PDB file of C-alpha atoms in Angstrom:
ATOM      1  CA  MET A   1      24.490   7.519  12.117  1.00 86.00           C
ATOM      2  CA  GLY A   2      25.646   8.387   8.530  1.00 93.00           C
ATOM      3  CA  TRP A   3      23.341   9.018   5.645  1.00 93.00           C
ATOM      4  CA  LYS A   4      23.767   5.507   4.325  1.00 91.00           C
ATOM      5  CA  GLU A   5      22.489   4.103   7.562  1.00 94.00           C
ATOM      6  CA  ARG A   6      19.740   6.659   7.811  1.00 96.00           C
ATOM      7  CA  PHE A   7      18.308   5.618   4.424  1.00 96.00           C
ATOM      8  CA  SER A   8      18.826   1.857   5.027  1.00 96.00           C
ATOM      9  CA  ILE A   9      16.349  -0.893   5.905  1.00 98.00           C
ATOM     10  CA  SER A  10      18.974  -3.576   5.924  1.00 97.00           C
ATOM     11  CA  GLY A  11      18.215  -6.236   8.461  1.00 96.00           C
ATOM     12  CA  LYS A  12      14.502  -5.201   8.927  1.00 98.00           C
ATOM     13  CA  THR A  13      11.632  -7.466   8.224  1.00 98.00           C
ATOM     14  CA  ALA A  14       8.782  -6.262   6.012  1.00 98.00           C
ATOM     15  CA  LEU A  15       5.396  -7.768   5.269  1.00 98.00           C
ATOM     16  CA  VAL A  16       3.999  -6.622   2.010  1.00 98.00           C
ATOM     17  CA  THR A  17       0.398  -7.427   1.049  1.00 98.00           C
ATOM     18  CA  GLY A  18      -0.800  -7.531  -2.555  1.00 97.00           C
ATOM     19  CA  ALA A  19       2.679  -8.660  -3.467  1.00 97.00           C
ATOM     20  CA  SER A  20       1.886 -11.001  -6.343  1.00 96.00           C
ATOM     21  CA  SER A  21       1.618  -8.122  -8.855  1.00 95.00           C
ATOM     22  CA  GLY A  22       1.735  -4.405  -9.519  1.00 95.00           C
ATOM     23  CA  ILE A  23       2.929  -1.918  -6.796  1.00 97.00           C
ATOM     24  CA  GLY A  24       3.162  -4.658  -4.182  1.00 97.00           C
ATOM     25  CA  ALA A  25       5.470  -6.776  -6.320  1.00 97.00           C
ATOM     26  CA  GLU A  26       7.734  -3.711  -7.013  1.00 98.00           C
ATOM     27  CA  ILE A  27       7.883  -2.882  -3.310  1.00 98.00           C
ATOM     28  CA  VAL A  28       8.980  -6.460  -2.594  1.00 98.00           C
ATOM     29  CA  ALA A  29      11.770  -6.179  -5.180  1.00 98.00           C
ATOM     30  CA  VAL A  30      12.975  -2.743  -4.042  1.00 98.00           C
ATOM     31  CA  PHE A  31      12.820  -3.613  -0.289  1.00 98.00           C
ATOM     32  CA  ALA A  32      14.721  -6.845  -0.844  1.00 98.00           C
ATOM     33  CA  GLU A  33      17.376  -5.044  -2.925  1.00 97.00           C
ATOM     34  CA  ALA A  34      17.720  -2.587  -0.026  1.00 97.00           C
ATOM     35  CA  GLY A  35      18.563  -5.417   2.288  1.00 97.00           C
ATOM     36  CA  ALA A  36      15.268  -6.157   4.058  1.00 98.00           C
ATOM     37  CA  HIS A  37      13.947  -9.641   4.817  1.00 98.00           C
ATOM     38  CA  VAL A  38      10.668  -9.551   2.917  1.00 98.00           C
ATOM     39  CA  ILE A  39       7.598 -11.599   3.527  1.00 98.00           C
ATOM     40  CA  ALA A  40       5.367 -11.302   0.436  1.00 98.00           C
ATOM     41  CA  THR A  41       1.674 -12.244   0.547  1.00 98.00           C
ATOM     42  CA  GLY A  42      -1.046 -12.422  -2.017  1.00 97.00           C
ATOM     43  CA  ARG A  43      -3.771 -14.676  -3.454  1.00 93.00           C
ATOM     44  CA  SER A  44      -2.123 -15.833  -6.692  1.00 88.00           C
ATOM     45  CA  SER A  45       0.154 -18.704  -5.749  1.00 89.00           C
ATOM     46  CA  GLN A  46       1.893 -18.949  -9.075  1.00 93.00           C
ATOM     47  CA  ARG A  47       2.632 -15.137  -9.397  1.00 95.00           C
ATOM     48  CA  LEU A  48       3.472 -14.814  -5.733  1.00 96.00           C
ATOM     49  CA  SER A  49       5.946 -17.559  -5.910  1.00 95.00           C
ATOM     50  CA  ALA A  50       7.685 -15.935  -8.935  1.00 96.00           C
ATOM     51  CA  VAL A  51       7.890 -12.575  -7.148  1.00 96.00           C
ATOM     52  CA  ALA A  52       9.195 -14.124  -4.016  1.00 96.00           C
ATOM     53  CA  ALA A  53      11.760 -16.229  -5.853  1.00 96.00           C
ATOM     54  CA  GLN A  54      13.109 -13.263  -7.756  1.00 95.00           C
ATOM     55  CA  ALA A  55      13.590 -11.285  -4.564  1.00 96.00           C
ATOM     56  CA  ASP A  56      14.683 -14.109  -2.407  1.00 95.00           C
ATOM     57  CA  ALA A  57      11.654 -13.379  -0.201  1.00 97.00           C
ATOM     58  CA  GLN A  58       9.353 -15.670   1.810  1.00 97.00           C
ATOM     59  CA  ALA A  59       5.834 -16.123   0.427  1.00 97.00           C
ATOM     60  CA  ILE A  60       2.581 -16.649   2.213  1.00 98.00           C
ATOM     61  CA  GLU A  61      -0.537 -17.271   0.112  1.00 97.00           C
ATOM     62  CA  ALA A  62      -3.441 -15.653   1.824  1.00 97.00           C
ATOM     63  CA  ASP A  63      -6.887 -14.197   1.136  1.00 97.00           C
ATOM     64  CA  ILE A  64      -7.136 -11.083   3.281  1.00 98.00           C
ATOM     65  CA  SER A  65     -10.588 -10.212   1.978  1.00 98.00           C
ATOM     66  CA  THR A  66     -11.861 -12.158   5.000  1.00 98.00           C
ATOM     67  CA  ILE A  67     -11.338 -11.533   8.659  1.00 98.00           C
ATOM     68  CA  ALA A  68     -10.088 -15.082   9.194  1.00 98.00           C
ATOM     69  CA  GLY A  69      -7.675 -14.694   6.270  1.00 98.00           C
ATOM     70  CA  CYS A  70      -6.215 -11.605   7.847  1.00 98.00           C
ATOM     71  CA  GLU A  71      -5.858 -13.194  11.231  1.00 98.00           C
ATOM     72  CA  ALA A  72      -4.218 -16.270   9.763  1.00 98.00           C
ATOM     73  CA  LEU A  73      -1.768 -14.230   7.812  1.00 98.00           C
ATOM     74  CA  ALA A  74      -0.765 -12.235  10.834  1.00 98.00           C
ATOM     75  CA  ARG A  75      -0.178 -15.391  12.892  1.00 98.00           C
ATOM     76  CA  GLU A  76       1.882 -16.985  10.093  1.00 97.00           C
ATOM     77  CA  ALA A  77       3.936 -13.825   9.449  1.00 98.00           C
ATOM     78  CA  LEU A  78       4.795 -13.440  13.222  1.00 98.00           C
ATOM     79  CA  SER A  79       5.760 -17.075  13.371  1.00 97.00           C
ATOM     80  CA  LEU A  80       8.342 -16.406  10.679  1.00 96.00           C
ATOM     81  CA  ALA A  81       9.652 -13.132  12.148  1.00 95.00           C
ATOM     82  CA  MET A  82       9.009 -11.359  15.453  1.00 93.00           C
ATOM     83  CA  PRO A  83       8.520  -8.504  15.096  1.00 96.00           C
ATOM     84  CA  ILE A  84       7.455  -7.483  11.647  1.00 98.00           C
ATOM     85  CA  ASP A  85       9.278  -4.072  11.503  1.00 98.00           C
ATOM     86  CA  ILE A  86       7.544  -2.719   8.453  1.00 98.00           C
ATOM     87  CA  LEU A  87       3.976  -3.385   7.270  1.00 98.00           C
ATOM     88  CA  VAL A  88       3.057  -2.240   3.836  1.00 98.00           C
ATOM     89  CA  ASN A  89      -0.635  -2.528   3.070  1.00 98.00           C
ATOM     90  CA  SER A  90      -0.607  -2.619  -0.752  1.00 98.00           C
ATOM     91  CA  ALA A  91      -3.383  -5.056  -1.577  1.00 97.00           C
ATOM     92  CA  GLY A  92      -6.269  -3.538  -3.427  1.00 95.00           C
ATOM     93  CA  VAL A  93      -9.006  -3.927  -6.007  1.00 94.00           C
ATOM     94  CA  ALA A  94     -10.472  -1.213  -8.319  1.00 91.00           C
ATOM     95  CA  LEU A  95     -14.028  -2.240  -9.107  1.00 93.00           C
ATOM     96  CA  VAL A  96     -15.125   0.916 -10.926  1.00 92.00           C
ATOM     97  CA  GLY A  97     -18.429   1.814 -12.506  1.00 95.00           C
ATOM     98  CA  PRO A  98     -21.233   4.309 -12.621  1.00 96.00           C
ATOM     99  CA  LEU A  99     -23.280   4.818  -9.458  1.00 96.00           C
ATOM    100  CA  LEU A 100     -26.652   3.844 -10.906  1.00 97.00           C
ATOM    101  CA  ASP A 101     -25.297   0.459 -12.069  1.00 96.00           C
ATOM    102  CA  TYR A 102     -23.052  -0.255  -9.150  1.00 97.00           C
ATOM    103  CA  SER A 103     -23.724  -3.400  -7.116  1.00 98.00           C
ATOM    104  CA  ALA A 104     -23.782  -3.642  -3.340  1.00 98.00           C
ATOM    105  CA  GLU A 105     -21.617  -6.815  -3.732  1.00 98.00           C
ATOM    106  CA  ASP A 106     -18.883  -4.866  -5.521  1.00 98.00           C
ATOM    107  CA  TRP A 107     -19.031  -2.186  -2.782  1.00 98.00           C
ATOM    108  CA  ASP A 108     -18.590  -4.692   0.001  1.00 98.00           C
ATOM    109  CA  ARG A 109     -15.748  -6.451  -1.829  1.00 98.00           C
ATOM    110  CA  THR A 110     -13.940  -3.116  -2.269  1.00 98.00           C
ATOM    111  CA  MET A 111     -14.129  -2.362   1.347  1.00 98.00           C
ATOM    112  CA  ALA A 112     -13.244  -5.842   2.383  1.00 98.00           C
ATOM    113  CA  VAL A 113      -9.974  -5.767   0.310  1.00 98.00           C
ATOM    114  CA  ASN A 114      -8.993  -2.078   0.355  1.00 98.00           C
ATOM    115  CA  LEU A 115      -9.941  -0.850   3.898  1.00 98.00           C
ATOM    116  CA  ARG A 116     -10.474  -3.625   6.424  1.00 98.00           C
ATOM    117  CA  PRO A 117      -7.110  -5.484   6.088  1.00 98.00           C
ATOM    118  CA  PRO A 118      -4.966  -2.502   6.923  1.00 98.00           C
ATOM    119  CA  PHE A 119      -6.887  -2.146  10.169  1.00 98.00           C
ATOM    120  CA  LEU A 120      -6.803  -5.849  11.067  1.00 98.00           C
ATOM    121  CA  LEU A 121      -3.144  -6.300  10.153  1.00 98.00           C
ATOM    122  CA  SER A 122      -2.061  -3.151  11.906  1.00 98.00           C
ATOM    123  CA  ARG A 123      -3.934  -4.247  15.070  1.00 98.00           C
ATOM    124  CA  ALA A 124      -2.288  -7.680  14.852  1.00 98.00           C
ATOM    125  CA  LEU A 125       1.213  -6.618  14.201  1.00 98.00           C
ATOM    126  CA  ALA A 126       1.439  -3.516  16.373  1.00 98.00           C
ATOM    127  CA  PRO A 127       1.943  -5.277  19.730  1.00 98.00           C
ATOM    128  CA  ALA A 128       5.193  -6.804  18.595  1.00 98.00           C
ATOM    129  CA  MET A 129       6.361  -3.466  17.064  1.00 98.00           C
ATOM    130  CA  ILE A 130       5.607  -1.778  20.417  1.00 98.00           C
ATOM    131  CA  GLU A 131       7.549  -4.362  22.346  1.00 98.00           C
ATOM    132  CA  ALA A 132      10.493  -3.944  19.968  1.00 98.00           C
ATOM    133  CA  GLY A 133      10.474  -0.164  20.353  1.00 98.00           C
ATOM    134  CA  GLY A 134       9.107   0.963  17.025  1.00 98.00           C
ATOM    135  CA  GLY A 135       8.074   0.242  13.474  1.00 98.00           C
ATOM    136  CA  LYS A 136       6.549   1.443  10.335  1.00 98.00           C
ATOM    137  CA  ILE A 137       3.105   1.093   8.676  1.00 99.00           C
ATOM    138  CA  ILE A 138       2.707   2.252   5.112  1.00 99.00           C
ATOM    139  CA  ASN A 139      -0.609   2.304   3.491  1.00 98.00           C
ATOM    140  CA  ILE A 140      -0.827   2.436  -0.301  1.00 98.00           C
ATOM    141  CA  SER A 141      -3.782   4.688  -0.911  1.00 98.00           C
ATOM    142  CA  SER A 142      -4.746   6.735  -3.991  1.00 97.00           C
ATOM    143  CA  GLN A 143      -5.150  10.352  -5.082  1.00 96.00           C
ATOM    144  CA  THR A 144      -8.778   9.250  -5.577  1.00 94.00           C
ATOM    145  CA  GLY A 145      -9.059   9.236  -1.884  1.00 96.00           C
ATOM    146  CA  VAL A 146      -8.471  12.982  -1.908  1.00 96.00           C
ATOM    147  CA  ILE A 147     -10.085  14.172  -5.183  1.00 93.00           C
ATOM    148  CA  ALA A 148     -13.292  13.409  -6.989  1.00 89.00           C
ATOM    149  CA  LEU A 149     -13.315  11.044  -9.890  1.00 89.00           C
ATOM    150  CA  ALA A 150     -16.391   9.833 -11.739  1.00 90.00           C
ATOM    151  CA  GLN A 151     -17.311   6.140 -11.523  1.00 93.00           C
ATOM    152  CA  HIS A 152     -14.925   5.550  -8.494  1.00 94.00           C
ATOM    153  CA  ALA A 153     -17.423   5.967  -5.607  1.00 96.00           C
ATOM    154  CA  ALA A 154     -16.524   2.652  -3.807  1.00 97.00           C
ATOM    155  CA  TYR A 155     -12.835   2.853  -4.565  1.00 97.00           C
ATOM    156  CA  ALA A 156     -12.613   6.494  -3.592  1.00 97.00           C
ATOM    157  CA  THR A 157     -14.466   5.870  -0.342  1.00 98.00           C
ATOM    158  CA  SER A 158     -12.172   2.941   0.567  1.00 98.00           C
ATOM    159  CA  LYS A 159      -9.067   5.049  -0.050  1.00 98.00           C
ATOM    160  CA  GLY A 160     -10.467   8.099   1.699  1.00 98.00           C
ATOM    161  CA  GLY A 161     -11.218   5.783   4.692  1.00 98.00           C
ATOM    162  CA  LEU A 162      -7.673   4.410   4.442  1.00 98.00           C
ATOM    163  CA  ASN A 163      -6.275   7.963   4.691  1.00 98.00           C
ATOM    164  CA  ALA A 164      -8.464   8.607   7.767  1.00 98.00           C
ATOM    165  CA  LEU A 165      -7.346   5.303   9.292  1.00 98.00           C
ATOM    166  CA  THR A 166      -3.755   6.300   8.671  1.00 98.00           C
ATOM    167  CA  LYS A 167      -4.145   9.454  10.787  1.00 98.00           C
ATOM    168  CA  SER A 168      -6.042   7.644  13.549  1.00 98.00           C
ATOM    169  CA  LEU A 169      -3.463   4.888  13.823  1.00 98.00           C
ATOM    170  CA  MET A 170      -0.739   7.565  13.945  1.00 98.00           C
ATOM    171  CA  VAL A 171      -2.242   9.218  16.992  1.00 98.00           C
ATOM    172  CA  GLU A 172      -2.360   5.885  18.924  1.00 98.00           C
ATOM    173  CA  LEU A 173       0.991   4.507  17.819  1.00 98.00           C
ATOM    174  CA  ALA A 174       3.222   7.532  17.639  1.00 98.00           C
ATOM    175  CA  PRO A 175       3.941   7.311  21.418  1.00 98.00           C
ATOM    176  CA  HIS A 176       5.411   3.946  20.683  1.00 98.00           C
ATOM    177  CA  ASN A 177       7.765   5.187  17.914  1.00 98.00           C
ATOM    178  CA  ILE A 178       5.599   3.702  15.126  1.00 98.00           C
ATOM    179  CA  GLN A 179       5.212   5.888  12.076  1.00 98.00           C
ATOM    180  CA  VAL A 180       2.083   5.476  10.013  1.00 98.00           C
ATOM    181  CA  ASN A 181       1.826   7.190   6.604  1.00 99.00           C
ATOM    182  CA  ALA A 182      -0.196   6.843   3.423  1.00 98.00           C
ATOM    183  CA  ILE A 183       1.032   7.065  -0.148  1.00 98.00           C
ATOM    184  CA  CYS A 184      -1.523   8.475  -2.692  1.00 98.00           C
ATOM    185  CA  PRO A 185      -0.388   7.819  -6.178  1.00 97.00           C
ATOM    186  CA  THR A 186      -1.812   8.905  -9.535  1.00 94.00           C
ATOM    187  CA  VAL A 187      -2.682   6.220 -11.992  1.00 93.00           C
ATOM    188  CA  VAL A 188       0.154   3.751 -11.902  1.00 96.00           C
ATOM    189  CA  MET A 189       1.028   1.699 -14.941  1.00 93.00           C
ATOM    190  CA  THR A 190       0.503  -1.728 -13.389  1.00 91.00           C
ATOM    191  CA  GLU A 191      -1.622  -4.408 -15.006  1.00 86.00           C
ATOM    192  CA  MET A 192      -4.658  -3.006 -13.301  1.00 78.00           C
ATOM    193  CA  GLY A 193      -3.851   0.513 -14.201  1.00 84.00           C
ATOM    194  CA  LYS A 194      -3.281  -0.348 -17.889  1.00 88.00           C
ATOM    195  CA  LYS A 195      -6.546  -2.311 -18.040  1.00 83.00           C
ATOM    196  CA  ILE A 196      -8.598   0.612 -16.736  1.00 80.00           C
ATOM    197  CA  TRP A 197      -6.670   3.631 -18.193  1.00 85.00           C
ATOM    198  CA  SER A 198      -5.246   2.438 -21.481  1.00 86.00           C
ATOM    199  CA  PRO A 199      -8.099   3.819 -23.741  1.00 89.00           C
ATOM    200  CA  PRO A 200      -6.936   7.301 -24.889  1.00 91.00           C
ATOM    201  CA  GLU A 201     -10.441   8.634 -24.369  1.00 90.00           C
ATOM    202  CA  LYS A 202     -10.134   7.854 -20.676  1.00 87.00           C
ATOM    203  CA  SER A 203      -6.414   8.550 -19.993  1.00 92.00           C
ATOM    204  CA  GLY A 204      -6.257  11.694 -22.261  1.00 94.00           C
ATOM    205  CA  PRO A 205      -8.243  14.126 -20.086  1.00 92.00           C
ATOM    206  CA  MET A 206      -6.469  12.904 -16.827  1.00 91.00           C
ATOM    207  CA  ILE A 207      -2.974  13.305 -18.290  1.00 95.00           C
ATOM    208  CA  ALA A 208      -3.914  16.699 -19.758  1.00 95.00           C
ATOM    209  CA  LYS A 209      -4.784  17.871 -16.155  1.00 94.00           C
ATOM    210  CA  THR A 210      -1.454  16.527 -14.833  1.00 96.00           C
ATOM    211  CA  PRO A 211       1.375  19.091 -15.049  1.00 96.00           C
ATOM    212  CA  LEU A 212       3.959  16.453 -15.453  1.00 96.00           C
ATOM    213  CA  GLY A 213       1.976  15.066 -18.404  1.00 96.00           C
ATOM    214  CA  ARG A 214       2.157  11.410 -17.556  1.00 95.00           C
ATOM    215  CA  PHE A 215       1.004   8.643 -15.136  1.00 96.00           C
ATOM    216  CA  GLY A 216       3.326   6.878 -12.642  1.00 96.00           C
ATOM    217  CA  GLU A 217       5.414   3.797 -12.785  1.00 97.00           C
ATOM    218  CA  PRO A 218       5.430   1.129  -9.946  1.00 97.00           C
ATOM    219  CA  VAL A 219       9.057   1.753  -9.010  1.00 98.00           C
ATOM    220  CA  GLU A 220       8.304   5.382  -8.257  1.00 98.00           C
ATOM    221  CA  ILE A 221       5.772   4.372  -5.627  1.00 98.00           C
ATOM    222  CA  ALA A 222       8.172   1.640  -4.254  1.00 98.00           C
ATOM    223  CA  ASP A 223      10.994   4.219  -3.932  1.00 98.00           C
ATOM    224  CA  LEU A 224       8.747   6.470  -1.776  1.00 98.00           C
ATOM    225  CA  ALA A 225       7.719   3.411   0.323  1.00 98.00           C
ATOM    226  CA  LEU A 226      11.425   2.628   0.815  1.00 98.00           C
ATOM    227  CA  TYR A 227      12.052   6.179   2.077  1.00 98.00           C
ATOM    228  CA  LEU A 228       9.130   5.996   4.513  1.00 98.00           C
ATOM    229  CA  ALA A 229      10.329   2.636   5.751  1.00 98.00           C
ATOM    230  CA  SER A 230      13.838   4.027   6.560  1.00 98.00           C
ATOM    231  CA  PRO A 231      14.956   5.868   9.644  1.00 98.00           C
ATOM    232  CA  ALA A 232      15.458   9.039   7.407  1.00 98.00           C
ATOM    233  CA  ALA A 233      11.600   9.398   7.558  1.00 98.00           C
ATOM    234  CA  ASP A 234      11.178   8.962  11.354  1.00 98.00           C
ATOM    235  CA  LEU A 235       9.729  12.482  11.673  1.00 98.00           C
ATOM    236  CA  ILE A 236       7.117  11.925   8.936  1.00 98.00           C
ATOM    237  CA  ASN A 237       3.931  10.693  10.640  1.00 98.00           C
ATOM    238  CA  GLY A 238       0.283  10.624   9.818  1.00 98.00           C
ATOM    239  CA  GLU A 239       0.931  12.119   6.404  1.00 98.00           C
ATOM    240  CA  VAL A 240      -1.124  11.461   3.273  1.00 98.00           C
ATOM    241  CA  ILE A 241       1.587  11.933   0.632  1.00 98.00           C
ATOM    242  CA  MET A 242       0.530  12.766  -2.969  1.00 98.00           C
ATOM    243  CA  ILE A 243       2.685  11.343  -5.712  1.00 98.00           C
ATOM    244  CA  GLU A 244       0.760  12.361  -8.799  1.00 96.00           C
ATOM    245  CA  GLY A 245       2.830  14.717 -10.997  1.00 96.00           C
ATOM    246  CA  GLY A 246       1.177  17.840  -9.573  1.00 96.00           C
ATOM    247  CA  PHE A 247      -2.466  17.010 -10.397  1.00 94.00           C
ATOM    248  CA  THR A 248      -3.899  18.236  -7.110  1.00 91.00           C
ATOM    249  CA  SER A 249      -1.771  21.436  -7.089  1.00 92.00           C
ATOM    250  CA  VAL A 250      -3.574  23.112  -9.958  1.00 89.00           C
TER     251      VAL A 250
END
């Protein structure tokens, strides 16, 4: 197999959650450009339709914050393509705030969106991957799942849990040639990232601690996901990969 084939996902089918905006939308675009058949899913029908149309992808509107929503999504995705070769768990919310004012409702919603769906979708899609002889599961986590950051208790816990889930799934699925990895970005300049991190008084100290001196762009995360989805990354398994300009190295 030549290098072009090793780095290719042409002909593969990928399901990308959180695809109506941000990192998920960028992954849909990059995967489609790389030749994959992409099934994009999200809650915003209008934005999801626009993303899918631009990438010539199929769209499934779904609310994966519920167990029933995850199960319905998995059934519909498998009815469109069997197997799903690549699962990208990109859906997420960032409900941040100080501990003393943080509500139990926001805590529960954070876990319901950021942590439970990757487990449920992996469980639902893995059997067809096993039968097909392999697959890829890519979890979009965060550097906040590894480091401490004020006012991010729920978000950090959800992403730390996702990193642990990544490793646990890897142990069970590696014998079936399924690679499971997590990507942990710095702040990424999506709509959500800009909303939270645009104020200089908030972004300044974070950027000052980052050797590269900037935050990330969605395409940089999508490019790493593309690599992990390709045969070139077959030996990479159970990894929590930092992509944050050197922040955690100093």
